[in-house]
Amino acid sequence: MLPGFTPWPEKVAQYYRETGCWSGETFGQLLRRQAQSYGEQVVLVSGEQRITYAQLDQRVDRLATGLNRLGIAAGDRVIVQLPNIPAFFEVIFALFRIGALPVFSLPLHRRQEVIYFANYSEAKAYIIPDIEAGYDYRTLAAEVKAEAPGLRHIIVAGEPGEYMALEDLYEDLVELPQEPVASDVAFLQLSGGSTGLSKLIPRTHDDYMYSLRASVEVCQLDEHSVYLAVLPVAHNYPLSSPGVLGTIYAGGQIVLARSGSPDEAFALIDKEKVTITALVPPLALVWLEAAVSRNVHLDSLQVLQVGGAKLGAEAARRVKPVLGCQLQQVFGMAEGLVNYTRLDDPEEIIVETQGKPMSVYDEIRIVDEEDNEVEPGTAGHLLARGPYTIRGYYKADEHNARSFTSDGFYRTGDLARLNPAGYLIVEGRAKDQINRGGDKVAAEEVENHLLAHPAVFDAALVSMPDMYLGERSCAFIIVRSDRTENGAAAAPSAMELKTFLRERGLAAYKIPDRIEFVDHFPQTGVGKVSKKALRERIAQQSAVR
Ligand code: OOB
């Protein structure tokens, strides 16, 4: 078993097996099975390229052979930072087949994030594209390699430069080592981070496969489904809710988009007869605007999923009349629990709630500060436990003690209430995180980077309301007194601080949208920084402007 992984207690695991939640199938086996059932059907469409299930299965075997020959073996961790291209699928399934673990990094991650994941996971290899969206990942890899001594291989999907070409690793299949078992950890997914840096989330074949099966059922996917992948596929939502892996589970077809722009997406929906896609709320707003102004109807589209952040009821109400498809709200987390509104739910439920747990085996509780259940219908802290919700982060004992109850419930950090029909309404957040239109920013992480600036005495990052993204971030800064006394020249400007963070190699979505200089922070009764007061202050200030 992977060191640093917290398994489900044996009795619980047995129960999930007996009830059939955990089927014992691995991802490597799933692809093999689908290649047998749907061999000649197209699984991936990327530009002009069309790849069938049988072709994908063969390419995966050949890549697994090459990766294995390179020395990547069962249990090894490999950072995968690939955009929505076929190589993403070949790489992850090849790793699954040899029992190596993808560590999912998002395309927007930069030096800080990748170095941290590489060292935290003790990754042996790092797989990148050459240039994507104008950014050269080989330059990033050089910087990462210098700070992550454990990285032995850098593999490039595309022009390799000084590194190794992924294409050269496809070899004739020789015998592969024994495949992993379904109770093994299949990969490490990223958390949004609530205190400090993101934690890694170990997901097993068993638990993740179950989440696919339940998602496919709720979302009614089958072999005729065509899923458009707009969001970066490494994220849990487009990966598995039901996402690209759910589509493979159902025998359907995946259409890969490189961006979420209506120009690209609408054309793909029309051309490939897409039936379902998934967006975050800001993108859904852009699509609604674009559909109205261009007077387009996305005829084949049956379901538009929106999740990752809260969708306003007003926007939710417009989806069906404007786009002509059913809206499905998705409230999930990489740690496990996923809630969906059902496709046949009444309009009010679909528009006003964030759905209900996808499985009857999900257990949720809404509690107060003392972990006592609140009165039905009142808001409280959402706790979750179940067959696909983790029991601990990877190698994070101290953090785990705070993030899980003694009886194994995950503390989601979300504030929610239940309506009488058992649907969740997200009311806010207790965790110190900013949800920037679906991109999660851990306040403490950004504060620590700000504190590294010689002129910064203290920093507090909070959310401020934003019409488009839902929330943006605002950093309140106290400048060192010697700086302010020495005159304006010595105190940094907001622009300088942003540049400082960017040059440190922090993902762009974590750079504060706004910076406010203050003399002191408001305090809570016990002398902590009152982020609530700071949030109220910036909300008022931005409303005045
Ligand atoms: C998804 O996963 P993560 O891990 O990036 O973020 C999880 C957090 C939740 O705890 C919650 O705070 C927020 O994102 N969230 C929502 C939401 N969906 C996610 N808040 C309000 N309304 C929603 N509909 O974001 C994710 C994973 C799987 C499926 C969907 C989303």
Coordinates of C-alpha atoms and ligand atoms in Angstrom, one line a residue:
M1 CA 0.0 0.0 0.0
L2 CA 1.2 3.5 -0.8
P3 CA 2.8 5.1 2.3
G4 CA 0.9 8.2 3.3
F5 CA -2.5 6.9 2.2
T6 CA -5.3 6.6 4.7
P7 CA -7.5 3.6 3.6
W8 CA -11.1 3.1 4.6
P9 CA -11.5 1.0 7.7
E10 CA -11.5 -2.7 6.7
K11 CA -15.1 -3.3 7.7
V12 CA -16.3 -0.3 5.7
A13 CA -14.2 -1.4 2.7
Q14 CA -15.8 -4.8 3.0
Y15 CA -19.3 -3.2 3.1
Y16 CA -18.6 -1.2 -0.1
R17 CA -17.4 -4.3 -1.8
E18 CA -20.4 -6.4 -0.7
T19 CA -22.8 -3.8 -1.8
G20 CA -21.2 -3.7 -5.2
C21 CA -20.1 -0.1 -4.9
W22 CA -16.5 -1.2 -5.4
S23 CA -16.4 -3.5 -8.4
G24 CA -12.7 -4.4 -8.3
E25 CA -12.0 -3.1 -11.8
T26 CA -9.0 -0.9 -12.5
F27 CA -8.7 1.9 -15.1
G28 CA -6.4 -0.2 -17.2
Q29 CA -9.0 -3.0 -17.3
L30 CA -11.8 -0.5 -18.0
L31 CA -10.2 0.7 -21.2
R32 CA -9.4 -2.9 -22.3
R33 CA -13.1 -3.8 -21.7
Q34 CA -14.3 -0.8 -23.6
A35 CA -11.9 -1.5 -26.5
Q36 CA -13.5 -5.0 -26.7
S37 CA -17.1 -3.7 -26.6
Y38 CA -16.7 -0.5 -28.7
G39 CA -13.4 -1.1 -30.6
E40 CA -14.2 0.7 -33.8
Q41 CA -16.1 3.6 -32.2
V42 CA -14.4 6.9 -31.9
V43 CA -13.5 7.8 -28.3
L44 CA -11.5 11.0 -28.9
V45 CA -11.9 13.8 -31.3
S46 CA -9.2 16.5 -31.4
G47 CA -9.3 18.8 -34.3
E48 CA -9.0 16.6 -37.4
Q49 CA -7.8 13.7 -35.4
R50 CA -10.2 10.9 -34.5
I51 CA -9.1 8.0 -32.3
T52 CA -11.1 4.8 -31.7
Y53 CA -11.3 2.8 -28.5
A54 CA -9.2 0.1 -30.0
Q55 CA -6.5 2.5 -31.2
L56 CA -6.4 4.2 -27.8
D57 CA -6.1 0.9 -26.1
Q58 CA -3.2 -0.1 -28.3
R59 CA -1.4 3.2 -28.0
V60 CA -1.7 2.9 -24.2
D61 CA -0.1 -0.5 -24.2
R62 CA 2.8 0.8 -26.3
L63 CA 3.3 3.8 -24.2
A64 CA 3.1 1.7 -21.0
T65 CA 5.8 -0.4 -22.4
G66 CA 8.1 2.5 -23.1
L67 CA 7.5 4.2 -19.8
N68 CA 8.2 0.9 -18.0
R69 CA 11.4 0.5 -19.9
L70 CA 12.4 4.0 -18.9
G71 CA 12.2 2.8 -15.3
I72 CA 8.8 4.1 -14.3
A73 CA 7.2 1.4 -12.2
A74 CA 4.3 0.6 -9.9
G75 CA 3.9 3.2 -7.1
D76 CA 6.0 5.9 -8.9
R77 CA 4.5 9.3 -9.1
V78 CA 4.5 11.3 -12.3
I79 CA 3.4 14.9 -12.7
V80 CA 1.1 15.2 -15.6
Q81 CA 0.5 18.8 -16.8
L82 CA -1.2 18.4 -20.1
P83 CA -3.9 20.4 -21.8
N84 CA -6.9 18.8 -23.5
I85 CA -5.1 16.7 -26.1
P86 CA -5.2 13.0 -26.8
A87 CA -1.7 12.6 -25.2
F88 CA -3.4 13.3 -21.8
F89 CA -5.4 10.1 -22.1
E90 CA -2.6 8.0 -23.5
V91 CA -0.4 9.1 -20.6
I92 CA -2.8 8.6 -17.8
F93 CA -4.0 5.2 -18.9
A94 CA -0.4 4.0 -19.6
L95 CA 0.5 5.1 -16.1
F96 CA -2.6 3.3 -14.7
R97 CA -1.7 0.1 -16.5
I98 CA 1.8 0.0 -15.0
G99 CA 0.5 1.1 -11.6
A100 CA 2.3 4.4 -11.6
L101 CA 0.4 7.4 -10.3
P102 CA -0.4 10.5 -12.2
V103 CA -0.2 13.7 -10.1
F104 CA -2.6 16.0 -11.8
S105 CA -1.3 19.6 -12.3
L106 CA -3.4 22.2 -14.1
P107 CA -2.1 23.9 -17.3
L108 CA -2.2 27.3 -15.4
H109 CA 0.2 26.1 -12.7
R110 CA 3.6 27.6 -12.7
R111 CA 7.0 27.2 -11.0
Q112 CA 5.8 27.5 -7.4
E113 CA 3.0 25.0 -7.8
V114 CA 4.8 22.4 -9.8
I115 CA 8.0 22.5 -7.7
Y116 CA 5.8 22.0 -4.6
F117 CA 3.9 19.1 -6.1
A118 CA 7.1 17.5 -7.4
N119 CA 8.8 17.6 -4.0
Y120 CA 5.6 16.7 -2.0
S121 CA 4.9 13.7 -4.2
E122 CA 8.6 12.8 -4.8
A123 CA 7.7 12.6 -8.4
K124 CA 10.1 10.7 -10.7
A125 CA 8.9 12.2 -14.0
Y126 CA 7.1 15.3 -15.3
I127 CA 5.1 15.3 -18.5
I128 CA 4.4 18.6 -20.3
P129 CA 3.3 19.9 -23.7
D130 CA 5.8 22.0 -25.7
I131 CA 4.0 25.3 -26.2
E132 CA 0.4 25.7 -25.2
A133 CA -1.6 28.9 -25.2
G134 CA 1.6 30.8 -26.0
Y135 CA 3.5 29.5 -23.0
D136 CA 6.6 27.3 -23.3
Y137 CA 6.4 24.6 -20.7
R138 CA 10.0 23.5 -21.5
T139 CA 11.2 26.7 -19.9
L140 CA 9.0 25.9 -16.9
A141 CA 10.4 22.4 -16.7
A142 CA 14.0 23.7 -16.6
E143 CA 13.1 25.9 -13.6
V144 CA 11.3 23.0 -11.9
K145 CA 14.1 20.6 -12.5
A146 CA 16.6 22.9 -10.8
E147 CA 14.4 22.9 -7.6
A148 CA 13.1 19.3 -7.6
P149 CA 16.1 17.1 -7.4
G150 CA 14.0 13.9 -7.4
L151 CA 12.7 14.5 -11.0
R152 CA 14.6 12.1 -13.3
H153 CA 12.7 12.5 -16.5
I154 CA 11.0 15.4 -18.3
I155 CA 8.9 14.2 -21.2
V156 CA 7.4 16.5 -23.8
A157 CA 4.2 15.8 -25.8
G158 CA 5.4 17.7 -28.9
E159 CA 8.8 19.2 -29.8
P160 CA 11.0 18.0 -27.0
G161 CA 13.9 20.6 -27.2
E162 CA 16.5 19.3 -24.8
Y163 CA 14.1 16.8 -23.2
M164 CA 12.7 13.5 -24.2
A165 CA 9.8 13.2 -26.7
L166 CA 6.7 11.4 -25.6
E167 CA 6.3 10.1 -29.1
D168 CA 9.6 8.2 -28.8
L169 CA 8.3 6.2 -25.9
Y170 CA 5.7 4.2 -27.9
E171 CA 7.3 0.8 -28.2
D172 CA 6.1 -2.6 -29.3
L173 CA 4.3 -4.3 -26.5
V174 CA 6.4 -6.6 -24.5
E175 CA 5.0 -8.2 -21.4
L176 CA 3.9 -5.5 -18.9
P177 CA 4.4 -6.0 -15.2
Q178 CA 1.5 -7.1 -13.2
E179 CA -1.4 -4.6 -13.2
P180 CA -2.3 -2.9 -10.0
V181 CA -5.3 -4.0 -7.9
A182 CA -8.4 -1.8 -7.6
S183 CA -7.9 -1.0 -4.0
D184 CA -4.6 0.7 -4.9
V185 CA -4.3 4.4 -5.2
A186 CA -4.7 5.2 -8.9
F187 CA -3.6 8.9 -8.8
L188 CA -3.1 12.0 -6.8
Q189 CA -5.6 14.8 -7.4
L190 CA -5.2 18.4 -6.1
S191 CA -7.2 20.0 -3.4
G192 CA -8.1 23.7 -3.6
G193 CA -6.3 24.2 -0.4
S194 CA -8.0 25.6 2.7
T195 CA -5.1 26.2 5.0
G196 CA -1.7 26.8 3.4
L197 CA -0.8 24.9 0.3
S198 CA -3.0 22.5 -1.7
K199 CA -2.9 19.0 -0.4
L200 CA -2.7 15.9 -2.6
I201 CA -5.8 13.7 -2.7
P202 CA -5.2 9.9 -3.1
R203 CA -8.0 8.3 -5.1
T204 CA -8.2 4.5 -5.6
H205 CA -9.4 2.7 -8.7
D206 CA -12.3 1.3 -6.7
D207 CA -13.5 4.6 -5.3
Y208 CA -13.1 6.7 -8.5
M209 CA -14.6 4.0 -10.7
Y210 CA -17.7 4.0 -8.4
S211 CA -18.0 7.8 -8.7
L212 CA -17.9 7.3 -12.5
R213 CA -20.6 4.7 -12.5
A214 CA -22.9 6.7 -10.2
S215 CA -22.3 9.9 -12.3
V216 CA -23.0 8.1 -15.6
E217 CA -26.2 6.9 -14.2
V218 CA -27.4 10.2 -12.8
C219 CA -26.3 12.1 -15.9
Q220 CA -27.8 9.4 -18.2
L221 CA -24.7 8.9 -20.3
D222 CA -24.6 6.0 -22.8
E223 CA -22.6 5.0 -25.9
H224 CA -24.5 7.7 -27.9
S225 CA -23.3 10.5 -25.6
V226 CA -20.9 13.1 -27.0
Y227 CA -19.1 15.0 -24.2
L228 CA -17.4 18.3 -25.0
A229 CA -14.3 18.8 -22.7
V230 CA -14.0 22.6 -22.3
L231 CA -12.5 22.9 -18.9
P232 CA -9.0 21.5 -18.3
V233 CA -9.5 17.7 -18.1
A234 CA -7.1 17.2 -15.2
H235 CA -9.6 18.8 -12.9
N236 CA -11.9 16.5 -11.0
Y237 CA -15.1 18.0 -12.5
P238 CA -14.4 17.5 -16.2
L239 CA -12.4 14.4 -15.4
S240 CA -15.1 12.5 -13.6
S241 CA -18.4 14.2 -13.0
P242 CA -19.1 12.4 -15.3
G243 CA -16.6 14.1 -17.5
V244 CA -14.2 12.4 -19.8
L245 CA -13.6 9.3 -17.8
G246 CA -17.4 8.9 -17.3
T247 CA -17.8 9.2 -21.0
I248 CA -15.3 6.4 -21.5
Y249 CA -17.1 4.4 -18.8
A250 CA -20.3 4.8 -20.9
G251 CA -18.7 4.0 -24.2
G252 CA -19.4 7.5 -25.5
Q253 CA -17.3 10.0 -27.5
I254 CA -15.1 12.8 -26.1
V255 CA -14.6 16.0 -28.1
L256 CA -11.6 18.0 -26.9
A257 CA -11.7 21.8 -26.9
R258 CA -8.6 23.9 -26.2
S259 CA -10.6 26.8 -24.8
G260 CA -14.0 27.6 -23.6
S261 CA -14.6 30.4 -26.1
P262 CA -18.1 30.3 -27.7
D263 CA -16.4 30.6 -31.1
E264 CA -14.6 27.3 -30.7
A265 CA -17.2 25.5 -28.5
F266 CA -20.3 26.4 -30.5
A267 CA -18.7 25.3 -33.7
L268 CA -17.6 22.0 -32.1
I269 CA -21.1 21.4 -30.6
D270 CA -22.6 21.9 -34.0
K271 CA -20.0 19.8 -36.0
E272 CA -19.7 16.9 -33.6
K273 CA -23.3 16.9 -32.4
V274 CA -22.3 17.3 -28.8
T275 CA -24.9 16.2 -26.2
I276 CA -23.4 17.3 -22.9
T277 CA -20.7 19.6 -21.6
A278 CA -19.6 21.1 -18.3
L279 CA -18.8 24.7 -17.5
V280 CA -18.0 26.9 -14.5
P281 CA -20.4 29.8 -13.9
P282 CA -18.4 32.6 -15.5
L283 CA -18.1 30.7 -18.7
A284 CA -21.8 29.8 -18.6
L285 CA -22.5 33.6 -18.5
V286 CA -20.3 34.1 -21.5
W287 CA -22.1 31.4 -23.4
L288 CA -25.5 32.8 -22.6
E289 CA -24.5 36.2 -23.8
A290 CA -23.0 34.8 -27.0
A291 CA -26.0 32.6 -27.7
V292 CA -28.3 35.6 -27.4
S293 CA -26.2 38.0 -29.5
R294 CA -25.6 35.4 -32.2
N295 CA -29.0 33.9 -32.1
V296 CA -27.6 30.4 -32.1
H297 CA -29.3 27.3 -30.8
L298 CA -27.2 24.4 -29.8
D299 CA -29.6 21.8 -31.2
S300 CA -27.8 18.6 -30.2
L301 CA -26.9 19.8 -26.7
Q302 CA -29.1 18.1 -24.2
V303 CA -27.4 18.9 -20.9
L304 CA -25.3 21.9 -19.7
Q305 CA -23.6 21.2 -16.4
V306 CA -22.6 24.2 -14.4
G307 CA -20.5 23.8 -11.2
G308 CA -17.2 24.5 -9.4
A309 CA -18.7 27.6 -7.9
K310 CA -22.2 28.8 -7.2
L311 CA -24.4 29.7 -10.1
G312 CA -26.8 32.5 -9.5
A313 CA -30.5 31.6 -9.8
E314 CA -31.0 34.4 -12.4
A315 CA -28.4 33.0 -14.7
A316 CA -29.6 29.4 -14.0
R317 CA -33.1 30.3 -15.1
R318 CA -31.9 31.6 -18.5
V319 CA -30.1 28.4 -19.5
K320 CA -33.1 26.4 -20.9
P321 CA -34.8 29.3 -22.8
V322 CA -31.6 30.6 -24.3
L323 CA -29.6 27.4 -25.0
G324 CA -32.5 25.0 -25.3
C325 CA -31.0 22.4 -23.1
Q326 CA -31.4 21.1 -19.5
L327 CA -29.3 22.7 -16.8
Q328 CA -27.6 20.5 -14.3
Q329 CA -26.0 22.0 -11.3
V330 CA -22.9 20.2 -10.0
F331 CA -21.5 20.8 -6.5
G332 CA -18.5 18.6 -6.0
M333 CA -15.0 18.4 -4.7
A334 CA -11.8 16.6 -5.6
E335 CA -12.0 14.9 -2.1
G336 CA -15.1 13.0 -3.2
L337 CA -18.7 14.0 -2.6
V338 CA -20.5 15.1 -5.8
N339 CA -24.0 16.5 -5.8
Y340 CA -26.1 16.8 -8.9
T341 CA -29.6 18.2 -9.7
R342 CA -31.4 15.4 -11.5
L343 CA -32.3 15.8 -15.2
D344 CA -36.0 15.3 -14.4
D345 CA -36.2 17.5 -11.3
P346 CA -38.7 20.4 -11.2
E347 CA -37.4 23.7 -12.5
E348 CA -37.3 25.3 -9.1
I349 CA -35.0 22.6 -7.7
I350 CA -32.7 22.8 -10.8
V351 CA -32.4 26.6 -10.6
E352 CA -32.4 27.1 -6.8
T353 CA -30.3 24.2 -5.5
Q354 CA -26.8 22.7 -6.0
G355 CA -28.3 19.2 -6.2
K356 CA -28.2 16.2 -3.9
P357 CA -25.6 13.5 -3.3
M358 CA -25.2 11.3 -6.3
S359 CA -25.2 8.0 -4.4
V360 CA -27.5 6.5 -1.8
Y361 CA -24.3 5.5 0.0
D362 CA -23.2 9.1 0.5
E363 CA -23.7 10.3 4.0
I364 CA -23.9 14.0 4.7
R365 CA -24.3 15.9 7.9
I366 CA -24.8 19.6 8.5
V367 CA -23.4 20.7 11.9
D368 CA -22.6 23.7 14.0
E369 CA -19.2 24.7 15.4
E370 CA -19.4 21.9 18.0
D371 CA -20.2 19.3 15.4
N372 CA -23.8 19.0 16.6
E373 CA -26.4 18.5 13.9
V374 CA -28.3 21.8 13.2
E375 CA -32.1 22.2 13.0
P376 CA -33.3 20.9 9.6
G377 CA -33.2 23.7 7.0
T378 CA -30.6 25.8 8.8
A379 CA -27.2 26.4 7.4
G380 CA -24.1 24.8 8.9
H381 CA -20.9 23.1 8.1
L382 CA -21.2 20.4 5.5
L383 CA -19.5 17.0 6.4
A384 CA -19.4 14.1 4.0
R385 CA -18.5 10.4 4.1
G386 CA -19.0 7.6 1.6
P387 CA -17.7 5.1 -0.9
Y388 CA -15.8 7.7 -3.0
T389 CA -14.9 10.4 -0.3
I390 CA -11.4 10.2 1.0
R391 CA -10.5 9.4 4.6
G392 CA -7.3 11.5 4.5
Y393 CA -5.0 13.6 2.4
Y394 CA -1.8 12.1 1.1
K395 CA 1.0 12.4 3.7
A396 CA -0.7 15.1 5.8
D397 CA -1.3 13.7 9.3
E398 CA -1.6 17.0 11.1
H399 CA -3.9 18.5 8.5
N400 CA -6.0 15.3 8.5
A401 CA -6.6 15.6 12.2
R402 CA -8.4 18.9 11.4
S403 CA -10.0 18.0 8.1
F404 CA -11.7 14.8 9.2
T405 CA -13.9 13.9 12.2
S406 CA -12.9 11.0 14.3
D407 CA -15.6 8.9 12.6
G408 CA -14.2 9.6 9.2
F409 CA -16.4 12.5 7.9
Y410 CA -14.6 15.0 5.6
R411 CA -15.0 18.6 6.7
T412 CA -15.8 20.2 3.3
G413 CA -15.3 23.7 4.6
D414 CA -18.6 24.6 2.8
L415 CA -21.6 26.1 4.6
A416 CA -24.8 24.7 3.3
R417 CA -28.4 23.9 4.2
L418 CA -30.7 21.2 3.1
N419 CA -34.2 21.8 1.7
P420 CA -37.1 19.6 2.6
A421 CA -36.5 17.4 -0.4
G422 CA -32.9 16.7 0.6
Y423 CA -31.2 19.1 -1.8
L424 CA -28.2 21.2 -0.8
I425 CA -28.1 25.0 -1.1
V426 CA -24.5 26.3 -0.7
E427 CA -24.6 29.4 1.5
G428 CA -21.0 30.2 1.9
R429 CA -17.6 28.9 3.0
A430 CA -15.8 28.5 6.3
K431 CA -12.5 27.6 4.7
D432 CA -10.0 30.4 4.1
Q433 CA -10.2 30.1 0.3
I434 CA -11.3 32.3 -2.5
N435 CA -13.3 30.7 -5.3
R436 CA -12.5 32.8 -8.3
G437 CA -15.1 31.5 -10.8
G438 CA -14.2 27.9 -10.0
D439 CA -10.4 28.4 -9.6
K440 CA -9.6 27.9 -5.9
V441 CA -7.1 30.2 -4.2
A442 CA -5.8 29.3 -0.7
A443 CA -5.5 32.6 1.1
E444 CA -2.6 31.5 3.3
E445 CA -0.5 30.4 0.3
V446 CA -0.7 33.8 -1.4
E447 CA -0.2 35.6 1.9
N448 CA 3.0 33.7 2.5
H449 CA 4.3 34.8 -0.9
L450 CA 3.4 38.4 -0.2
L451 CA 5.2 38.2 3.2
A452 CA 8.4 37.2 1.3
H453 CA 8.5 40.7 -0.1
P454 CA 11.0 42.8 2.0
A455 CA 8.6 45.7 2.3
V456 CA 5.6 43.7 3.4
F457 CA 5.0 43.5 7.2
D458 CA 1.7 41.7 7.0
A459 CA -0.8 40.5 4.4
A460 CA -4.4 39.2 4.4
L461 CA -6.2 37.9 1.3
V462 CA -10.0 38.0 1.2
S463 CA -12.7 37.7 -1.5
M464 CA -14.6 40.6 -2.9
P465 CA -17.8 40.2 -4.8
D466 CA -17.6 40.2 -8.6
M467 CA -20.4 40.2 -11.1
Y468 CA -18.6 38.0 -13.5
L469 CA -16.4 35.6 -11.5
G470 CA -18.6 35.6 -8.4
E471 CA -15.5 36.4 -6.3
R472 CA -12.2 38.1 -6.9
S473 CA -9.3 38.4 -4.5
C474 CA -8.2 41.5 -2.6
A475 CA -4.9 41.6 -0.6
F476 CA -4.8 43.9 2.3
I477 CA -1.2 44.9 3.0
I478 CA 0.6 46.5 6.0
V479 CA 3.9 47.9 4.8
R480 CA 7.0 47.8 7.1
S481 CA 7.2 51.0 9.1
D482 CA 10.8 51.7 8.0
R483 CA 9.5 51.7 4.5
T484 CA 6.7 54.1 5.0
E485 CA 8.9 56.4 7.1
N486 CA 11.5 56.6 4.4
G487 CA 9.1 58.1 2.1
A488 CA 6.9 56.9 -0.8
A489 CA 9.8 55.7 -2.9
A490 CA 10.5 52.8 -0.6
A491 CA 6.9 51.6 -0.2
P492 CA 5.9 49.2 -3.0
S493 CA 3.1 49.9 -5.3
A494 CA 0.3 47.5 -6.0
M495 CA 1.7 46.8 -9.4
E496 CA 5.2 46.0 -7.9
L497 CA 3.7 43.5 -5.6
K498 CA 1.8 41.8 -8.4
T499 CA 4.9 41.6 -10.5
F500 CA 6.8 40.3 -7.5
L501 CA 4.3 37.4 -7.2
R502 CA 4.3 36.7 -10.9
E503 CA 8.1 36.6 -11.0
R504 CA 8.1 34.2 -8.1
G505 CA 6.2 31.9 -10.5
L506 CA 2.8 31.8 -9.0
A507 CA -0.2 30.8 -11.2
A508 CA -1.8 33.9 -12.6
Y509 CA -5.2 33.2 -11.1
K510 CA -3.7 33.5 -7.6
I511 CA -2.3 37.0 -8.1
P512 CA -4.5 39.3 -6.1
D513 CA -7.0 41.2 -8.3
R514 CA -6.7 44.2 -6.0
I515 CA -4.3 45.4 -3.4
E516 CA -5.2 47.8 -0.6
F517 CA -2.6 49.3 1.8
V518 CA -3.7 49.7 5.4
D519 CA -2.1 50.7 8.7
H520 CA -3.6 47.8 10.7
F521 CA -6.0 44.9 10.4
P522 CA -9.4 44.8 12.2
Q523 CA -9.3 42.1 14.9
T524 CA -11.7 39.6 16.2
G525 CA -12.5 39.3 19.9
V526 CA -9.6 36.9 20.4
G527 CA -7.1 39.1 18.5
K528 CA -7.0 37.3 15.2
V529 CA -7.3 39.2 11.9
S530 CA -11.0 39.6 11.2
K531 CA -11.3 38.6 7.5
K532 CA -15.0 39.0 7.8
A533 CA -14.5 42.8 8.6
L534 CA -12.0 43.0 5.7
R535 CA -14.4 41.3 3.3
E536 CA -17.2 43.7 4.4
R537 CA -14.9 46.7 3.9
I538 CA -13.8 45.8 0.4
A539 CA -17.4 44.8 -0.6
Q540 CA -18.6 48.2 0.5
Q541 CA -15.7 50.0 -1.2
S542 CA -16.2 48.2 -4.5
A543 CA -20.0 48.8 -4.3
V544 CA -19.3 52.6 -4.0
R545 CA -17.1 52.8 -7.0
Ligands
OOB1 C1 -14.8 21.2 -7.7 O1 -13.8 20.6 -7.0 P1 -12.7 21.5 -6.3 O2 -11.9 20.5 -5.5 O3 -11.9 22.3 -7.2 O4 -13.4 22.5 -5.3 C2 -14.4 22.1 -4.4 C3 -15.0 23.3 -3.8 C4 -16.2 22.9 -2.9 O5 -15.9 22.5 -1.6 C5 -17.0 24.2 -2.9 O6 -16.4 25.1 -2.0 C6 -16.8 24.7 -4.3 O7 -15.6 24.1 -4.8 N1 -17.9 24.3 -5.2 C7 -19.1 25.0 -5.3 C8 -19.8 24.3 -6.3 N2 -19.0 23.3 -6.8 C9 -17.9 23.4 -6.1 N3 -19.6 25.9 -4.5 C10 -20.9 26.3 -4.9 N4 -21.6 25.7 -5.8 C11 -21.2 24.7 -6.6 N5 -21.9 24.2 -7.5 O8 -15.0 22.4 -7.9 C12 -15.7 20.2 -8.4 C13 -15.4 18.8 -8.3 C14 -16.3 17.9 -8.9 C15 -17.4 18.3 -9.5 C16 -17.8 19.7 -9.6 C17 -16.9 20.6 -9.0

